[in-house]
């Protein structure tokens, strides 16, 4: 720290506990990273904080088609949510497939 501070203007902000949506907990075996708070904030943003979870949130046998349904009222919200979900896959790789399916239609989102 002293060598870095001699070269750069910096200050010590104590141990890391939450940064860029990732909570960091230090244990004797290493670091535990979690985005539970970040995921809760996403759900609150779209008014889904009371929804129940499911094991497989997408039908693996069906396909979505680009020209079905009506355009989203607010495509900016859809794109923002898709980006937030992409960031969430850093600590939740189990939702990568579903998030990828959501991102396929970001250019022309429909409901």
PDB file of N, CA and C in Angstrom:
ATOM      1  N   UNK A   1       0.825  -1.197   0.000  1.00  0.00           N
ATOM      2  CA  UNK A   1       0.000   0.000   0.000  1.00  0.00           C
ATOM      3  C   UNK A   1       0.864   1.253   0.000  1.00  0.00           C
ATOM      4  N   UNK A   2       1.931   1.235   0.780  1.00  0.00           N
ATOM      5  CA  UNK A   2       2.779   2.430   0.860  1.00  0.00           C
ATOM      6  C   UNK A   2       3.486   2.691  -0.462  1.00  0.00           C
ATOM      7  N   UNK A   3       3.886   1.631  -1.157  1.00  0.00           N
ATOM      8  CA  UNK A   3       4.534   1.810  -2.449  1.00  0.00           C
ATOM      9  C   UNK A   3       3.554   2.361  -3.485  1.00  0.00           C
ATOM     10  N   UNK A   4       2.330   1.857  -3.475  1.00  0.00           N
ATOM     11  CA  UNK A   4       1.313   2.360  -4.392  1.00  0.00           C
ATOM     12  C   UNK A   4       0.981   3.824  -4.100  1.00  0.00           C
ATOM     13  N   UNK A   5       0.842   4.148  -2.819  1.00  0.00           N
ATOM     14  CA  UNK A   5       0.471   5.522  -2.466  1.00  0.00           C
ATOM     15  C   UNK A   5       1.598   6.509  -2.754  1.00  0.00           C
ATOM     16  N   UNK A   6       2.830   6.031  -2.850  1.00  0.00           N
ATOM     17  CA  UNK A   6       3.918   6.938  -3.217  1.00  0.00           C
ATOM     18  C   UNK A   6       3.858   7.293  -4.704  1.00  0.00           C
ATOM     19  N   UNK A   7       3.235   6.430  -5.512  1.00  0.00           N
ATOM     20  CA  UNK A   7       3.114   6.675  -6.954  1.00  0.00           C
ATOM     21  C   UNK A   7       1.765   7.271  -7.349  1.00  0.00           C
ATOM     22  N   UNK A   8       0.714   6.910  -6.621  1.00  0.00           N
ATOM     23  CA  UNK A   8      -0.638   7.320  -6.988  1.00  0.00           C
ATOM     24  C   UNK A   8      -1.340   7.960  -5.798  1.00  0.00           C
ATOM     25  N   UNK A   9      -2.272   8.862  -6.109  1.00  0.00           N
ATOM     26  CA  UNK A   9      -3.103   9.454  -5.071  1.00  0.00           C
ATOM     27  C   UNK A   9      -4.184   8.440  -4.709  1.00  0.00           C
ATOM     28  N   UNK A  10      -4.201   7.980  -3.491  1.00  0.00           N
ATOM     29  CA  UNK A  10      -5.161   6.954  -3.087  1.00  0.00           C
ATOM     30  C   UNK A  10      -5.426   7.011  -1.593  1.00  0.00           C
ATOM     31  N   UNK A  11      -6.491   6.304  -1.184  1.00  0.00           N
ATOM     32  CA  UNK A  11      -6.783   6.177   0.232  1.00  0.00           C
ATOM     33  C   UNK A  11      -7.335   4.774   0.481  1.00  0.00           C
ATOM     34  N   UNK A  12      -7.136   4.277   1.676  1.00  0.00           N
ATOM     35  CA  UNK A  12      -7.590   2.947   2.065  1.00  0.00           C
ATOM     36  C   UNK A  12      -9.051   3.035   2.501  1.00  0.00           C
ATOM     37  N   UNK A  13      -9.907   2.253   1.868  1.00  0.00           N
ATOM     38  CA  UNK A  13     -11.336   2.292   2.172  1.00  0.00           C
ATOM     39  C   UNK A  13     -11.794   1.104   3.016  1.00  0.00           C
ATOM     40  N   UNK A  14     -10.883   0.483   3.721  1.00  0.00           N
ATOM     41  CA  UNK A  14     -11.179  -0.684   4.558  1.00  0.00           C
ATOM     42  C   UNK A  14     -11.436  -1.914   3.689  1.00  0.00           C
ATOM     43  N   UNK A  15     -11.673  -3.062   4.302  1.00  0.00           N
ATOM     44  CA  UNK A  15     -11.884  -4.292   3.523  1.00  0.00           C
ATOM     45  C   UNK A  15     -13.100  -4.190   2.608  1.00  0.00           C
ATOM     46  N   UNK A  16     -12.990  -4.818   1.467  1.00  0.00           N
ATOM     47  CA  UNK A  16     -14.070  -4.817   0.477  1.00  0.00           C
ATOM     48  C   UNK A  16     -15.251  -5.634   0.984  1.00  0.00           C
ATOM     49  N   UNK A  17     -16.468  -5.067   0.900  1.00  0.00           N
ATOM     50  CA  UNK A  17     -17.651  -5.845   1.271  1.00  0.00           C
ATOM     51  C   UNK A  17     -18.763  -5.766   0.227  1.00  0.00           C
ATOM     52  N   UNK A  18     -18.850  -4.682  -0.553  1.00  0.00           N
ATOM     53  CA  UNK A  18     -19.852  -4.586  -1.620  1.00  0.00           C
ATOM     54  C   UNK A  18     -19.326  -3.630  -2.670  1.00  0.00           C
ATOM     55  N   UNK A  19     -19.222  -4.127  -3.910  1.00  0.00           N
ATOM     56  CA  UNK A  19     -18.682  -3.305  -4.983  1.00  0.00           C
ATOM     57  C   UNK A  19     -19.289  -3.747  -6.302  1.00  0.00           C
ATOM     58  N   UNK A  20     -19.836  -2.794  -7.062  1.00  0.00           N
ATOM     59  CA  UNK A  20     -20.426  -3.056  -8.375  1.00  0.00           C
ATOM     60  C   UNK A  20     -21.460  -4.181  -8.351  1.00  0.00           C
ATOM     61  N   UNK A  21     -22.274  -4.202  -7.315  1.00  0.00           N
ATOM     62  CA  UNK A  21     -23.349  -5.187  -7.241  1.00  0.00           C
ATOM     63  C   UNK A  21     -22.923  -6.546  -6.739  1.00  0.00           C
ATOM     64  N   UNK A  22     -21.679  -6.687  -6.317  1.00  0.00           N
ATOM     65  CA  UNK A  22     -21.182  -7.978  -5.822  1.00  0.00           C
ATOM     66  C   UNK A  22     -20.798  -7.826  -4.354  1.00  0.00           C
ATOM     67  N   UNK A  23     -21.435  -8.635  -3.500  1.00  0.00           N
ATOM     68  CA  UNK A  23     -21.092  -8.660  -2.075  1.00  0.00           C
ATOM     69  C   UNK A  23     -19.923  -9.627  -1.885  1.00  0.00           C
ATOM     70  N   UNK A  24     -18.950  -9.224  -1.099  1.00  0.00           N
ATOM     71  CA  UNK A  24     -17.756 -10.031  -0.872  1.00  0.00           C
ATOM     72  C   UNK A  24     -17.663 -10.355   0.613  1.00  0.00           C
ATOM     73  N   UNK A  25     -17.658 -11.641   0.927  1.00  0.00           N
ATOM     74  CA  UNK A  25     -17.494 -12.097   2.311  1.00  0.00           C
ATOM     75  C   UNK A  25     -16.219 -12.918   2.399  1.00  0.00           C
ATOM     76  N   UNK A  26     -15.349 -12.513   3.284  1.00  0.00           N
ATOM     77  CA  UNK A  26     -14.084 -13.216   3.464  1.00  0.00           C
ATOM     78  C   UNK A  26     -14.249 -14.306   4.525  1.00  0.00           C
ATOM     79  N   UNK A  27     -13.812 -15.509   4.193  1.00  0.00           N
ATOM     80  CA  UNK A  27     -13.834 -16.628   5.142  1.00  0.00           C
ATOM     81  C   UNK A  27     -12.416 -17.173   5.270  1.00  0.00           C
ATOM     82  N   UNK A  28     -12.239 -18.132   6.140  1.00  0.00           N
ATOM     83  CA  UNK A  28     -10.908 -18.712   6.319  1.00  0.00           C
ATOM     84  C   UNK A  28     -10.462 -19.491   5.083  1.00  0.00           C
ATOM     85  N   UNK A  29     -11.411 -19.934   4.266  1.00  0.00           N
ATOM     86  CA  UNK A  29     -11.063 -20.708   3.068  1.00  0.00           C
ATOM     87  C   UNK A  29     -10.975 -19.850   1.807  1.00  0.00           C
ATOM     88  N   UNK A  30     -11.350 -18.585   1.883  1.00  0.00           N
ATOM     89  CA  UNK A  30     -11.273 -17.709   0.720  1.00  0.00           C
ATOM     90  C   UNK A  30     -12.372 -16.677   0.716  1.00  0.00           C
ATOM     91  N   UNK A  31     -12.722 -16.221  -0.472  1.00  0.00           N
ATOM     92  CA  UNK A  31     -13.757 -15.199  -0.635  1.00  0.00           C
ATOM     93  C   UNK A  31     -15.035 -15.827  -1.163  1.00  0.00           C
ATOM     94  N   UNK A  32     -16.168 -15.359  -0.672  1.00  0.00           N
ATOM     95  CA  UNK A  32     -17.480 -15.776  -1.152  1.00  0.00           C
ATOM     96  C   UNK A  32     -18.122 -14.575  -1.822  1.00  0.00           C
ATOM     97  N   UNK A  33     -18.444 -14.721  -3.116  1.00  0.00           N
ATOM     98  CA  UNK A  33     -19.061 -13.640  -3.874  1.00  0.00           C
ATOM     99  C   UNK A  33     -20.545 -13.919  -4.042  1.00  0.00           C
ATOM    100  N   UNK A  34     -21.366 -12.894  -3.877  1.00  0.00           N
ATOM    101  CA  UNK A  34     -22.811 -13.048  -3.992  1.00  0.00           C
ATOM    102  C   UNK A  34     -23.412 -11.815  -4.645  1.00  0.00           C
ATOM    103  N   UNK A  35     -24.432 -12.033  -5.462  1.00  0.00           N
ATOM    104  CA  UNK A  35     -25.176 -10.932  -6.061  1.00  0.00           C
ATOM    105  C   UNK A  35     -26.639 -10.974  -5.630  1.00  0.00           C
ATOM    106  N   UNK A  36     -26.911 -11.519  -4.452  1.00  0.00           N
ATOM    107  CA  UNK A  36     -28.282 -11.626  -3.967  1.00  0.00           C
ATOM    108  C   UNK A  36     -28.937 -10.253  -3.858  1.00  0.00           C
ATOM    109  N   UNK A  37     -28.243  -9.292  -3.296  1.00  0.00           N
ATOM    110  CA  UNK A  37     -28.796  -7.936  -3.152  1.00  0.00           C
ATOM    111  C   UNK A  37     -29.038  -7.312  -4.529  1.00  0.00           C
ATOM    112  N   UNK A  38     -28.105  -7.508  -5.453  1.00  0.00           N
ATOM    113  CA  UNK A  38     -28.244  -6.988  -6.813  1.00  0.00           C
ATOM    114  C   UNK A  38     -29.459  -7.614  -7.502  1.00  0.00           C
ATOM    115  N   UNK A  39     -29.647  -8.927  -7.344  1.00  0.00           N
ATOM    116  CA  UNK A  39     -30.799  -9.609  -7.939  1.00  0.00           C
ATOM    117  C   UNK A  39     -32.100  -9.083  -7.345  1.00  0.00           C
ATOM    118  N   UNK A  40     -32.120  -8.851  -6.040  1.00  0.00           N
ATOM    119  CA  UNK A  40     -33.314  -8.302  -5.391  1.00  0.00           C
ATOM    120  C   UNK A  40     -33.639  -6.909  -5.923  1.00  0.00           C
ATOM    121  N   UNK A  41     -32.601  -6.109  -6.166  1.00  0.00           N
ATOM    122  CA  UNK A  41     -32.814  -4.764  -6.711  1.00  0.00           C
ATOM    123  C   UNK A  41     -33.394  -4.828  -8.123  1.00  0.00           C
ATOM    124  N   UNK A  42     -32.971  -5.799  -8.924  1.00  0.00           N
ATOM    125  CA  UNK A  42     -33.520  -5.974 -10.275  1.00  0.00           C
ATOM    126  C   UNK A  42     -35.001  -6.311 -10.184  1.00  0.00           C
ATOM    127  N   UNK A  43     -35.351  -7.251  -9.312  1.00  0.00           N
ATOM    128  CA  UNK A  43     -36.745  -7.654  -9.158  1.00  0.00           C
ATOM    129  C   UNK A  43     -37.610  -6.497  -8.677  1.00  0.00           C
ATOM    130  N   UNK A  44     -37.101  -5.699  -7.765  1.00  0.00           N
ATOM    131  CA  UNK A  44     -37.853  -4.541  -7.284  1.00  0.00           C
ATOM    132  C   UNK A  44     -38.056  -3.513  -8.403  1.00  0.00           C
ATOM    133  N   UNK A  45     -37.038  -3.323  -9.230  1.00  0.00           N
ATOM    134  CA  UNK A  45     -37.106  -2.342 -10.318  1.00  0.00           C
ATOM    135  C   UNK A  45     -38.240  -2.639 -11.288  1.00  0.00           C
ATOM    136  N   UNK A  46     -38.500  -3.924 -11.535  1.00  0.00           N
ATOM    137  CA  UNK A  46     -39.542  -4.304 -12.492  1.00  0.00           C
ATOM    138  C   UNK A  46     -40.823  -4.760 -11.801  1.00  0.00           C
ATOM    139  N   UNK A  47     -40.926  -4.557 -10.489  1.00  0.00           N
ATOM    140  CA  UNK A  47     -42.141  -4.882  -9.756  1.00  0.00           C
ATOM    141  C   UNK A  47     -42.408  -6.365  -9.607  1.00  0.00           C
ATOM    142  N   UNK A  48     -41.349  -7.155  -9.505  1.00  0.00           N
ATOM    143  CA  UNK A  48     -41.510  -8.611  -9.403  1.00  0.00           C
ATOM    144  C   UNK A  48     -40.918  -9.172  -8.109  1.00  0.00           C
ATOM    145  N   UNK A  49     -40.775  -8.354  -7.090  1.00  0.00           N
ATOM    146  CA  UNK A  49     -40.123  -8.818  -5.862  1.00  0.00           C
ATOM    147  C   UNK A  49     -40.943  -9.860  -5.107  1.00  0.00           C
ATOM    148  N   UNK A  50     -42.241  -9.954  -5.379  1.00  0.00           N
ATOM    149  CA  UNK A  50     -43.082 -10.937  -4.691  1.00  0.00           C
ATOM    150  C   UNK A  50     -43.305 -12.213  -5.521  1.00  0.00           C
ATOM    151  N   UNK A  51     -42.683 -12.307  -6.680  1.00  0.00           N
ATOM    152  CA  UNK A  51     -42.866 -13.486  -7.543  1.00  0.00           C
ATOM    153  C   UNK A  51     -42.191 -14.710  -6.942  1.00  0.00           C
ATOM    154  N   UNK A  52     -42.726 -15.879  -7.274  1.00  0.00           N
ATOM    155  CA  UNK A  52     -42.147 -17.139  -6.815  1.00  0.00           C
ATOM    156  C   UNK A  52     -41.106 -17.617  -7.814  1.00  0.00           C
ATOM    157  N   UNK A  53     -40.100 -18.295  -7.320  1.00  0.00           N
ATOM    158  CA  UNK A  53     -39.058 -18.825  -8.196  1.00  0.00           C
ATOM    159  C   UNK A  53     -39.498 -20.149  -8.814  1.00  0.00           C
ATOM    160  N   UNK A  54     -38.856 -20.505  -9.909  1.00  0.00           N
ATOM    161  CA  UNK A  54     -39.113 -21.782 -10.576  1.00  0.00           C
ATOM    162  C   UNK A  54     -37.777 -22.434 -10.889  1.00  0.00           C
ATOM    163  N   UNK A  55     -37.803 -23.762 -11.035  1.00  0.00           N
ATOM    164  CA  UNK A  55     -36.563 -24.488 -11.317  1.00  0.00           C
ATOM    165  C   UNK A  55     -36.060 -24.219 -12.731  1.00  0.00           C
ATOM    166  N   UNK A  56     -36.945 -24.289 -13.708  1.00  0.00           N
ATOM    167  CA  UNK A  56     -36.571 -24.035 -15.095  1.00  0.00           C
ATOM    168  C   UNK A  56     -37.473 -22.925 -15.618  1.00  0.00           C
ATOM    169  N   UNK A  57     -36.990 -21.690 -15.636  1.00  0.00           N
ATOM    170  CA  UNK A  57     -37.856 -20.571 -15.995  1.00  0.00           C
ATOM    171  C   UNK A  57     -38.141 -20.415 -17.484  1.00  0.00           C
ATOM    172  N   UNK A  58     -37.769 -21.366 -18.313  1.00  0.00           N
ATOM    173  CA  UNK A  58     -38.056 -21.285 -19.736  1.00  0.00           C
ATOM    174  C   UNK A  58     -38.343 -22.686 -20.262  1.00  0.00           C
ATOM    175  N   UNK A  59     -39.285 -22.772 -21.185  1.00  0.00           N
ATOM    176  CA  UNK A  59     -39.577 -24.052 -21.818  1.00  0.00           C
ATOM    177  C   UNK A  59     -38.458 -24.365 -22.806  1.00  0.00           C
ATOM    178  N   UNK A  60     -37.807 -25.489 -22.646  1.00  0.00           N
ATOM    179  CA  UNK A  60     -36.680 -25.829 -23.513  1.00  0.00           C
ATOM    180  C   UNK A  60     -37.139 -26.409 -24.839  1.00  0.00           C
ATOM    181  N   UNK A  61     -38.415 -26.758 -24.946  1.00  0.00           N
ATOM    182  CA  UNK A  61     -38.922 -27.348 -26.183  1.00  0.00           C
ATOM    183  C   UNK A  61     -39.514 -26.319 -27.132  1.00  0.00           C
ATOM    184  N   UNK A  62     -39.874 -25.165 -26.654  1.00  0.00           N
ATOM    185  CA  UNK A  62     -40.505 -24.145 -27.495  1.00  0.00           C
ATOM    186  C   UNK A  62     -39.520 -23.078 -27.906  1.00  0.00           C
ATOM    187  N   UNK A  63     -39.810 -22.404 -28.980  1.00  0.00           N
ATOM    188  CA  UNK A  63     -38.965 -21.312 -29.435  1.00  0.00           C
ATOM    189  C   UNK A  63     -39.785 -20.038 -29.530  1.00  0.00           C
ATOM    190  N   UNK A  64     -39.163 -18.914 -29.225  1.00  0.00           N
ATOM    191  CA  UNK A  64     -39.793 -17.615 -29.388  1.00  0.00           C
ATOM    192  C   UNK A  64     -39.522 -17.131 -30.802  1.00  0.00           C
ATOM    193  N   UNK A  65     -40.493 -16.494 -31.393  1.00  0.00           N
ATOM    194  CA  UNK A  65     -40.323 -15.985 -32.748  1.00  0.00           C
ATOM    195  C   UNK A  65     -40.301 -14.463 -32.723  1.00  0.00           C
ATOM    196  N   UNK A  66     -39.430 -13.890 -33.522  1.00  0.00           N
ATOM    197  CA  UNK A  66     -39.162 -12.447 -33.476  1.00  0.00           C
ATOM    198  C   UNK A  66     -40.371 -11.581 -33.805  1.00  0.00           C
ATOM    199  N   UNK A  67     -41.266 -12.027 -34.666  1.00  0.00           N
ATOM    200  CA  UNK A  67     -42.349 -11.158 -35.122  1.00  0.00           C
ATOM    201  C   UNK A  67     -43.689 -11.434 -34.452  1.00  0.00           C
ATOM    202  N   UNK A  68     -43.708 -12.175 -33.364  1.00  0.00           N
ATOM    203  CA  UNK A  68     -44.961 -12.441 -32.677  1.00  0.00           C
ATOM    204  C   UNK A  68     -45.111 -11.489 -31.496  1.00  0.00           C
ATOM    205  N   UNK A  69     -46.342 -11.152 -31.177  1.00  0.00           N
ATOM    206  CA  UNK A  69     -46.614 -10.253 -30.061  1.00  0.00           C
ATOM    207  C   UNK A  69     -46.516  -8.804 -30.464  1.00  0.00           C
ATOM    208  N   UNK A  70     -46.905  -7.952 -29.543  1.00  0.00           N
ATOM    209  CA  UNK A  70     -46.854  -6.519 -29.807  1.00  0.00           C
ATOM    210  C   UNK A  70     -45.568  -5.939 -29.211  1.00  0.00           C
ATOM    211  N   UNK A  71     -45.068  -4.841 -29.780  1.00  0.00           N
ATOM    212  CA  UNK A  71     -43.839  -4.232 -29.267  1.00  0.00           C
ATOM    213  C   UNK A  71     -43.993  -3.813 -27.803  1.00  0.00           C
ATOM    214  N   UNK A  72     -42.915  -3.877 -27.044  1.00  0.00           N
ATOM    215  CA  UNK A  72     -42.906  -3.444 -25.641  1.00  0.00           C
ATOM    216  C   UNK A  72     -43.228  -1.956 -25.559  1.00  0.00           C
ATOM    217  N   UNK A  73     -43.949  -1.596 -24.506  1.00  0.00           N
ATOM    218  CA  UNK A  73     -44.252  -0.178 -24.274  1.00  0.00           C
ATOM    219  C   UNK A  73     -42.982   0.620 -24.021  1.00  0.00           C
ATOM    220  N   UNK A  74     -42.041   0.025 -23.301  1.00  0.00           N
ATOM    221  CA  UNK A  74     -40.810   0.714 -22.945  1.00  0.00           C
ATOM    222  C   UNK A  74     -39.616  -0.174 -23.278  1.00  0.00           C
ATOM    223  N   UNK A  75     -39.108  -0.128 -24.521  1.00  0.00           N
ATOM    224  CA  UNK A  75     -37.975  -0.985 -24.880  1.00  0.00           C
ATOM    225  C   UNK A  75     -36.711  -0.648 -24.094  1.00  0.00           C
ATOM    226  N   UNK A  76     -36.595   0.578 -23.593  1.00  0.00           N
ATOM    227  CA  UNK A  76     -35.430   0.950 -22.794  1.00  0.00           C
ATOM    228  C   UNK A  76     -35.399   0.151 -21.499  1.00  0.00           C
ATOM    229  N   UNK A  77     -36.545  -0.032 -20.864  1.00  0.00           N
ATOM    230  CA  UNK A  77     -36.620  -0.831 -19.644  1.00  0.00           C
ATOM    231  C   UNK A  77     -36.246  -2.283 -19.939  1.00  0.00           C
ATOM    232  N   UNK A  78     -36.748  -2.826 -21.057  1.00  0.00           N
ATOM    233  CA  UNK A  78     -36.425  -4.203 -21.447  1.00  0.00           C
ATOM    234  C   UNK A  78     -34.915  -4.358 -21.631  1.00  0.00           C
ATOM    235  N   UNK A  79     -34.297  -3.434 -22.337  1.00  0.00           N
ATOM    236  CA  UNK A  79     -32.851  -3.509 -22.588  1.00  0.00           C
ATOM    237  C   UNK A  79     -32.050  -3.343 -21.301  1.00  0.00           C
ATOM    238  N   UNK A  80     -32.518  -2.465 -20.435  1.00  0.00           N
ATOM    239  CA  UNK A  80     -31.860  -2.266 -19.149  1.00  0.00           C
ATOM    240  C   UNK A  80     -31.923  -3.535 -18.304  1.00  0.00           C
ATOM    241  N   UNK A  81     -33.095  -4.165 -18.301  1.00  0.00           N
ATOM    242  CA  UNK A  81     -33.268  -5.411 -17.557  1.00  0.00           C
ATOM    243  C   UNK A  81     -32.398  -6.518 -18.150  1.00  0.00           C
ATOM    244  N   UNK A  82     -32.348  -6.621 -19.468  1.00  0.00           N
ATOM    245  CA  UNK A  82     -31.521  -7.639 -20.115  1.00  0.00           C
ATOM    246  C   UNK A  82     -30.046  -7.449 -19.767  1.00  0.00           C
ATOM    247  N   UNK A  83     -29.580  -6.210 -19.770  1.00  0.00           N
ATOM    248  CA  UNK A  83     -28.197  -5.932 -19.402  1.00  0.00           C
ATOM    249  C   UNK A  83     -27.914  -6.260 -17.948  1.00  0.00           C
ATOM    250  N   UNK A  84     -28.849  -5.934 -17.076  1.00  0.00           N
ATOM    251  CA  UNK A  84     -28.682  -6.246 -15.653  1.00  0.00           C
ATOM    252  C   UNK A  84     -28.628  -7.757 -15.439  1.00  0.00           C
ATOM    253  N   UNK A  85     -29.449  -8.491 -16.176  1.00  0.00           N
ATOM    254  CA  UNK A  85     -29.437  -9.955 -16.061  1.00  0.00           C
ATOM    255  C   UNK A  85     -28.130 -10.540 -16.602  1.00  0.00           C
ATOM    256  N   UNK A  86     -27.582  -9.947 -17.660  1.00  0.00           N
ATOM    257  CA  UNK A  86     -26.289 -10.405 -18.163  1.00  0.00           C
ATOM    258  C   UNK A  86     -25.218 -10.252 -17.094  1.00  0.00           C
ATOM    259  N   UNK A  87     -25.224  -9.130 -16.395  1.00  0.00           N
ATOM    260  CA  UNK A  87     -24.255  -8.898 -15.326  1.00  0.00           C
ATOM    261  C   UNK A  87     -24.451  -9.901 -14.189  1.00  0.00           C
ATOM    262  N   UNK A  88     -25.689 -10.280 -13.939  1.00  0.00           N
ATOM    263  CA  UNK A  88     -25.990 -11.226 -12.872  1.00  0.00           C
ATOM    264  C   UNK A  88     -25.424 -12.612 -13.161  1.00  0.00           C
ATOM    265  N   UNK A  89     -25.205 -12.955 -14.425  1.00  0.00           N
ATOM    266  CA  UNK A  89     -24.680 -14.289 -14.757  1.00  0.00           C
ATOM    267  C   UNK A  89     -23.235 -14.482 -14.314  1.00  0.00           C
ATOM    268  N   UNK A  90     -22.543 -13.424 -13.866  1.00  0.00           N
ATOM    269  CA  UNK A  90     -21.175 -13.597 -13.349  1.00  0.00           C
ATOM    270  C   UNK A  90     -21.164 -14.565 -12.180  1.00  0.00           C
ATOM    271  N   UNK A  91     -22.131 -14.434 -11.296  1.00  0.00           N
ATOM    272  CA  UNK A  91     -22.190 -15.328 -10.135  1.00  0.00           C
ATOM    273  C   UNK A  91     -23.325 -16.331 -10.238  1.00  0.00           C
ATOM    274  N   UNK A  92     -24.140 -16.247 -11.289  1.00  0.00           N
ATOM    275  CA  UNK A  92     -25.252 -17.178 -11.480  1.00  0.00           C
ATOM    276  C   UNK A  92     -25.207 -17.790 -12.888  1.00  0.00           C
ATOM    277  N   UNK A  93     -24.212 -18.617 -13.187  1.00  0.00           N
ATOM    278  CA  UNK A  93     -24.125 -19.198 -14.530  1.00  0.00           C
ATOM    279  C   UNK A  93     -25.312 -20.099 -14.868  1.00  0.00           C
ATOM    280  N   UNK A  94     -26.065 -20.519 -13.862  1.00  0.00           N
ATOM    281  CA  UNK A  94     -27.230 -21.376 -14.098  1.00  0.00           C
ATOM    282  C   UNK A  94     -28.347 -20.661 -14.858  1.00  0.00           C
ATOM    283  N   UNK A  95     -28.321 -19.337 -14.916  1.00  0.00           N
ATOM    284  CA  UNK A  95     -29.363 -18.613 -15.646  1.00  0.00           C
ATOM    285  C   UNK A  95     -28.864 -18.099 -17.005  1.00  0.00           C
ATOM    286  N   UNK A  96     -27.674 -18.503 -17.398  1.00  0.00           N
ATOM    287  CA  UNK A  96     -27.074 -18.004 -18.640  1.00  0.00           C
ATOM    288  C   UNK A  96     -27.924 -18.294 -19.869  1.00  0.00           C
ATOM    289  N   UNK A  97     -28.476 -19.497 -19.971  1.00  0.00           N
ATOM    290  CA  UNK A  97     -29.275 -19.846 -21.141  1.00  0.00           C
ATOM    291  C   UNK A  97     -30.512 -18.951 -21.247  1.00  0.00           C
ATOM    292  N   UNK A  98     -31.195 -18.774 -20.163  1.00  0.00           N
ATOM    293  CA  UNK A  98     -32.405 -17.965 -20.154  1.00  0.00           C
ATOM    294  C   UNK A  98     -32.079 -16.513 -20.499  1.00  0.00           C
ATOM    295  N   UNK A  99     -31.021 -15.979 -19.924  1.00  0.00           N
ATOM    296  CA  UNK A  99     -30.629 -14.603 -20.192  1.00  0.00           C
ATOM    297  C   UNK A  99     -30.243 -14.441 -21.659  1.00  0.00           C
ATOM    298  N   UNK A 100     -29.575 -15.432 -22.215  1.00  0.00           N
ATOM    299  CA  UNK A 100     -29.217 -15.387 -23.629  1.00  0.00           C
ATOM    300  C   UNK A 100     -30.467 -15.343 -24.497  1.00  0.00           C
ATOM    301  N   UNK A 101     -31.496 -16.097 -24.133  1.00  0.00           N
ATOM    302  CA  UNK A 101     -32.758 -16.080 -24.880  1.00  0.00           C
ATOM    303  C   UNK A 101     -33.425 -14.703 -24.807  1.00  0.00           C
ATOM    304  N   UNK A 102     -33.362 -14.075 -23.655  1.00  0.00           N
ATOM    305  CA  UNK A 102     -33.925 -12.732 -23.488  1.00  0.00           C
ATOM    306  C   UNK A 102     -33.164 -11.731 -24.356  1.00  0.00           C
ATOM    307  N   UNK A 103     -31.848 -11.870 -24.416  1.00  0.00           N
ATOM    308  CA  UNK A 103     -31.017 -10.918 -25.151  1.00  0.00           C
ATOM    309  C   UNK A 103     -31.130 -11.061 -26.667  1.00  0.00           C
ATOM    310  N   UNK A 104     -31.608 -12.190 -27.143  1.00  0.00           N
ATOM    311  CA  UNK A 104     -31.748 -12.382 -28.589  1.00  0.00           C
ATOM    312  C   UNK A 104     -32.669 -11.343 -29.219  1.00  0.00           C
ATOM    313  N   UNK A 105     -33.640 -10.873 -28.476  1.00  0.00           N
ATOM    314  CA  UNK A 105     -34.639  -9.953 -29.017  1.00  0.00           C
ATOM    315  C   UNK A 105     -34.522  -8.538 -28.473  1.00  0.00           C
ATOM    316  N   UNK A 106     -33.349  -8.156 -28.001  1.00  0.00           N
ATOM    317  CA  UNK A 106     -33.200  -6.798 -27.451  1.00  0.00           C
ATOM    318  C   UNK A 106     -33.396  -5.719 -28.497  1.00  0.00           C
ATOM    319  N   UNK A 107     -33.104  -5.990 -29.754  1.00  0.00           N
ATOM    320  CA  UNK A 107     -33.237  -4.982 -30.806  1.00  0.00           C
ATOM    321  C   UNK A 107     -34.689  -4.688 -31.152  1.00  0.00           C
ATOM    322  N   UNK A 108     -35.580  -5.681 -30.922  1.00  0.00           N
ATOM    323  CA  UNK A 108     -37.011  -5.512 -31.244  1.00  0.00           C
ATOM    324  C   UNK A 108     -37.827  -6.292 -30.204  1.00  0.00           C
ATOM    325  N   UNK A 109     -37.817  -5.813 -28.968  1.00  0.00           N
ATOM    326  CA  UNK A 109     -38.461  -6.532 -27.866  1.00  0.00           C
ATOM    327  C   UNK A 109     -39.988  -6.488 -27.999  1.00  0.00           C
ATOM    328  N   UNK A 110     -40.585  -7.650 -27.729  1.00  0.00           N
ATOM    329  CA  UNK A 110     -42.053  -7.791 -27.845  1.00  0.00           C
ATOM    330  C   UNK A 110     -42.587  -8.546 -26.637  1.00  0.00           C
ATOM    331  N   UNK A 111     -43.888  -8.334 -26.367  1.00  0.00           N
ATOM    332  CA  UNK A 111     -44.546  -9.033 -25.257  1.00  0.00           C
ATOM    333  C   UNK A 111     -45.593  -9.979 -25.788  1.00  0.00           C
TER     334      UNK A 111
END
